[in-house]
Short mmCIF file of C-alpha atoms and ligand atoms in Angstrom, two decimals:
data_model
loop_
_atom_site.label_atom_id
_atom_site.label_comp_id
_atom_site.label_asym_id
_atom_site.label_seq_id
_atom_site.Cartn_x
_atom_site.Cartn_y
_atom_site.Cartn_z
CA UNK A 1 77.69 -5.22 -45.55
CA UNK A 2 75.13 -8.11 -44.91
CA UNK A 3 73.91 -10.24 -47.80
CA UNK A 4 71.48 -9.18 -49.83
CA UNK A 5 67.81 -10.67 -49.29
CA UNK A 6 65.46 -12.10 -51.61
CA UNK A 7 62.13 -13.42 -50.94
CA UNK A 8 60.80 -15.88 -53.67
CA UNK A 9 56.57 -16.33 -53.69
CA UNK A 10 55.16 -18.84 -55.74
CA UNK A 11 51.55 -18.37 -56.46
CA UNK A 12 50.15 -21.54 -56.64
CA UNK A 13 49.73 -23.96 -53.51
CA UNK A 14 49.17 -27.38 -55.77
CA UNK A 15 50.89 -30.35 -54.64
CA UNK A 16 53.61 -30.78 -57.73
CA UNK A 17 52.97 -27.35 -58.77
CA UNK A 18 55.19 -26.15 -61.71
CA UNK A 19 55.21 -22.66 -60.15
CA UNK A 20 56.62 -23.62 -56.71
CA UNK A 21 59.04 -25.78 -59.02
CA UNK A 22 60.16 -23.02 -61.28
CA UNK A 23 60.42 -21.05 -57.48
CA UNK A 24 62.73 -23.64 -56.26
CA UNK A 25 65.09 -23.57 -59.26
CA UNK A 26 64.95 -19.53 -58.88
CA UNK A 27 65.64 -19.80 -55.27
CA UNK A 28 68.54 -21.94 -56.02
CA UNK A 29 70.01 -19.42 -58.66
CA UNK A 30 69.85 -16.55 -55.98
CA UNK A 31 71.74 -18.27 -53.47
CA UNK A 32 74.47 -19.53 -56.25
CA UNK A 33 74.74 -15.85 -56.57
CA UNK A 34 75.37 -15.10 -53.43
CA UNK A 35 71.75 -13.74 -52.00
CA UNK A 36 70.33 -14.73 -48.71
CA UNK A 37 66.79 -16.21 -50.10
CA UNK A 38 63.65 -16.95 -48.72
CA UNK A 39 60.84 -19.12 -50.68
CA UNK A 40 57.49 -19.20 -48.88
CA UNK A 41 54.14 -20.70 -49.53
CA UNK A 42 50.92 -18.29 -49.29
CA UNK A 43 49.52 -21.92 -47.94
CA UNK A 44 51.09 -20.58 -44.40
CA UNK A 45 49.63 -17.04 -44.64
CA UNK A 46 45.56 -17.56 -45.75
CA UNK A 47 43.52 -15.03 -46.20
CA UNK A 48 39.74 -14.44 -46.66
CA UNK A 49 39.16 -12.94 -49.94
CA UNK A 50 38.83 -9.43 -49.82
CA UNK A 51 35.60 -7.63 -48.71
CA UNK A 52 35.68 -4.00 -47.59
CA UNK A 53 32.77 -4.73 -44.98
CA UNK A 54 35.19 -7.18 -43.51
CA UNK A 55 38.34 -4.75 -43.23
CA UNK A 56 35.87 -2.19 -41.75
CA UNK A 57 34.84 -4.73 -39.08
CA UNK A 58 37.85 -6.64 -38.48
CA UNK A 59 40.56 -4.55 -39.76
CA UNK A 60 43.28 -6.35 -42.07
CA UNK A 61 44.40 -9.68 -41.36
CA UNK A 62 47.41 -10.60 -39.34
CA UNK A 63 48.74 -12.61 -42.23
CA UNK A 64 48.44 -9.57 -44.52
CA UNK A 65 50.44 -7.56 -42.15
CA UNK A 66 52.83 -10.72 -41.40
CA UNK A 67 53.38 -11.04 -45.27
CA UNK A 68 54.07 -7.11 -46.10
CA UNK A 69 56.32 -7.18 -43.57
CA UNK A 70 58.11 -10.03 -44.67
CA UNK A 71 58.38 -8.27 -48.22
CA UNK A 72 59.64 -5.08 -46.25
CA UNK A 73 62.47 -7.42 -44.69
CA UNK A 74 63.91 -8.25 -48.20
CA UNK A 75 65.60 -6.40 -50.61
CA UNK A 76 64.07 -7.76 -53.68
CA UNK A 77 61.26 -10.06 -54.53
CA UNK A 78 60.03 -12.79 -57.09
CA UNK A 79 56.28 -13.89 -57.83
CA UNK A 80 56.32 -16.80 -59.56
CA UNK A 81 52.78 -16.61 -61.29
CA UNK A 82 50.40 -19.85 -62.88
CA UNK A 83 48.24 -18.40 -65.49
CA UNK A 84 44.40 -18.70 -64.78
CA UNK A 85 42.73 -17.89 -67.97
CA UNK A 86 44.80 -15.61 -69.37
CA UNK A 87 45.41 -13.77 -65.85
CA UNK A 88 46.54 -13.49 -62.38
CA UNK A 89 44.77 -16.74 -59.93
CA UNK A 90 42.90 -15.25 -57.27
CA UNK A 91 45.43 -16.62 -54.44
CA UNK A 92 47.79 -13.85 -56.20
CA UNK A 93 46.02 -11.30 -56.77
CA UNK A 94 43.63 -11.34 -53.45
CA UNK A 95 47.55 -11.64 -51.79
CA UNK A 96 48.59 -8.22 -53.30
CA UNK A 97 44.89 -6.90 -52.84
CA UNK A 98 45.15 -7.32 -49.07
CA UNK A 99 48.86 -6.52 -49.08
CA UNK A 100 48.19 -3.02 -50.61
CA UNK A 101 45.51 -2.39 -47.45
CA UNK A 102 48.04 -2.75 -44.93
CA UNK A 103 49.41 0.27 -43.78
CA UNK A 104 52.32 0.02 -40.70
CA UNK A 105 53.10 3.55 -38.47
CA UNK A 106 55.17 5.84 -40.01
CA UNK A 107 54.73 4.22 -43.68
CA UNK A 108 52.43 5.36 -46.31
CA UNK A 109 50.01 2.60 -47.39
CA UNK A 110 52.06 1.17 -50.78
CA UNK A 111 55.37 2.32 -49.81
CA UNK A 112 56.39 -1.33 -49.36
CA UNK A 113 56.09 -1.75 -52.96
CA UNK A 114 57.68 1.09 -54.03
CA UNK A 115 60.90 0.72 -51.60
CA UNK A 116 62.17 -2.46 -53.43
CA UNK A 117 62.25 -4.05 -57.07
CA UNK A 118 60.14 -6.86 -57.92
CA UNK A 119 60.71 -9.81 -60.73
CA UNK A 120 58.42 -11.63 -62.18
CA UNK A 121 58.25 -15.36 -63.77
CA UNK A 122 55.54 -17.98 -64.74
CA UNK A 123 55.54 -21.59 -65.73
CA UNK A 124 52.55 -23.34 -67.69
CA UNK A 125 52.10 -26.26 -69.49
CA UNK A 126 51.33 -24.34 -72.32
CA UNK A 127 53.55 -23.01 -75.38
CA UNK A 128 52.92 -19.48 -74.27
CA UNK A 129 54.19 -20.10 -70.72
CA UNK A 130 52.28 -17.93 -68.73
CA UNK A 131 52.99 -14.93 -70.90
CA UNK A 132 49.61 -13.01 -70.58
CA UNK A 133 49.70 -13.73 -67.09
CA UNK A 134 52.90 -11.72 -66.82
CA UNK A 135 51.02 -8.92 -68.30
CA UNK A 136 48.71 -9.03 -65.89
CA UNK A 137 50.84 -8.92 -63.05
CA UNK A 138 53.49 -6.51 -64.13
CA UNK A 139 50.46 -3.82 -64.60
CA UNK A 140 49.10 -4.91 -61.07
CA UNK A 141 52.58 -4.05 -59.95
CA UNK A 142 52.96 -1.21 -61.79
CA UNK A 143 49.64 0.19 -60.28
CA UNK A 144 51.67 -0.45 -56.66
CA UNK A 145 53.93 1.83 -58.23
CA UNK A 146 56.25 -1.03 -58.07
CA UNK A 147 59.72 -1.17 -59.83
CA UNK A 148 59.06 -4.48 -62.13
CA UNK A 149 62.79 -5.26 -63.78
CA UNK A 150 62.30 -5.77 -67.55
CA UNK A 151 63.82 -9.35 -67.77
CA UNK A 152 61.21 -12.01 -66.82
CA UNK A 153 60.77 -16.01 -67.81
CA UNK A 154 57.63 -17.55 -69.10
CA UNK A 155 58.47 -20.94 -68.81
CA UNK A 156 56.49 -23.17 -71.36
CA UNK A 157 55.76 -26.52 -71.28
CA UNK A 158 56.60 -26.78 -68.02
CA UNK A 159 55.87 -30.53 -67.42
CA UNK A 160 58.61 -31.21 -69.27
CA UNK A 161 61.21 -28.82 -68.33
CA UNK A 162 62.62 -30.62 -65.38
CA UNK A 163 65.72 -33.16 -65.30
CA UNK A 164 65.34 -35.87 -62.43
CA UNK A 165 67.49 -33.43 -60.11
CA UNK A 166 64.61 -30.69 -60.70
CA UNK A 167 66.88 -28.47 -62.75
CA UNK A 168 65.45 -26.63 -65.90
CA UNK A 169 66.84 -28.36 -68.95
CA UNK A 170 66.39 -26.31 -71.71
CA UNK A 171 69.44 -23.71 -71.89
CA UNK A 172 67.52 -20.91 -73.19
CA UNK A 173 65.16 -21.15 -69.77
CA UNK A 174 68.40 -21.54 -68.02
CA UNK A 175 69.82 -18.39 -69.52
CA UNK A 176 66.63 -16.64 -68.79
CA UNK A 177 66.34 -17.45 -65.53
CA UNK A 178 70.34 -16.83 -64.71
CA UNK A 179 69.49 -13.23 -66.38
CA UNK A 180 66.49 -12.59 -64.23
CA UNK A 181 68.41 -13.59 -61.46
CA UNK A 182 71.21 -11.22 -62.21
CA UNK A 183 69.30 -8.37 -63.00
CA UNK A 184 66.92 -8.84 -59.47
CA UNK A 185 70.09 -8.67 -57.32
CA UNK A 186 71.76 -5.43 -59.46
CA UNK A 187 68.49 -3.53 -58.69
CA UNK A 188 68.07 -4.72 -55.50
CA UNK A 189 71.18 -3.32 -54.44
CA UNK A 190 71.03 -0.19 -56.15
CA UNK A 191 67.59 0.60 -54.58
CA UNK A 192 69.52 -0.29 -51.03
C1 FMN B 201 40.98 -22.04 -63.92
C2 FMN B 201 42.22 -22.32 -64.89
C3 FMN B 201 42.57 -21.56 -65.71
C4 FMN B 201 43.63 -22.09 -66.60
N1 FMN B 201 44.18 -21.16 -67.73
C5 FMN B 201 45.25 -21.47 -68.19
C6 FMN B 201 45.91 -20.05 -69.18
O1 FMN B 201 44.62 -19.22 -69.61
N2 FMN B 201 46.68 -20.66 -69.57
C7 FMN B 201 47.75 -21.44 -69.26
O2 FMN B 201 48.42 -21.65 -70.07
N3 FMN B 201 47.52 -22.51 -68.49
C8 FMN B 201 45.90 -22.25 -67.93
N4 FMN B 201 45.66 -23.34 -66.85
C9 FMN B 201 46.44 -24.39 -66.86
C10 FMN B 201 47.53 -23.92 -65.56
O3 FMN B 201 48.77 -23.57 -66.02
C11 FMN B 201 48.08 -25.34 -64.98
O4 FMN B 201 47.05 -25.74 -64.16
C12 FMN B 201 48.96 -25.26 -64.07
O5 FMN B 201 50.07 -26.35 -63.82
C13 FMN B 201 48.75 -24.49 -62.70
O6 FMN B 201 50.27 -24.05 -62.24
P1 FMN B 201 50.62 -24.72 -61.15
O7 FMN B 201 51.44 -25.98 -61.40
O8 FMN B 201 51.63 -23.69 -60.22
O9 FMN B 201 49.49 -25.01 -60.00
C14 FMN B 201 44.58 -22.95 -66.06
C15 FMN B 201 43.95 -23.96 -65.12
C16 FMN B 201 43.22 -23.17 -64.38
C17 FMN B 201 42.72 -24.20 -63.17
#
């Protein structure tokens, strides 16, 4: 059987982003667990702010279609989100909104969310580690009828969380990341 394919999507474009760093640490753990992991940047899939008039005039942008198909080519997805004003940043919400508008031939709209599990993680310099963004993201994905695995990681004090090798320092964070990785792999295998 071919390797389980996991897609990791950080929700920040910022140079030195704590969430990109966490996504890289997660990708490493997925690879260690034997998964075939792809980590992308949403900077490679720029999208306009969702506008129904734009969709009516020009259709869904090619980047949204490509992203949806990339998700569809993986067995499980990890989203790593910053927290902006207690919620999900517009980059990630807008991306999800556009993807929900994609409908490929012989598929129902939103099928890509229903057919594979999602995991969520967040990183913030604050004490709560993006917990509120995780709640918001779980709600959004659940509204898309996605299976969102119970394990999640809110990385607190993210600016101090990594050693010089870009590995997580705190054993509790390391264990939470490993548990999330294991659970996403397990659920992905069951949903294959
Ligand atoms: C508009 C805005 C709102 C923010 N609101 C929160 C917040 O509610 N909670 C929090 O922990 N951090 C908040 N932050 C700080 C972010 O967690 C911080 O900028 C973080 O580095 C963003 O993630 P990144 O490093 O992956 O880019 C906010 C930052 C911005 C720019």
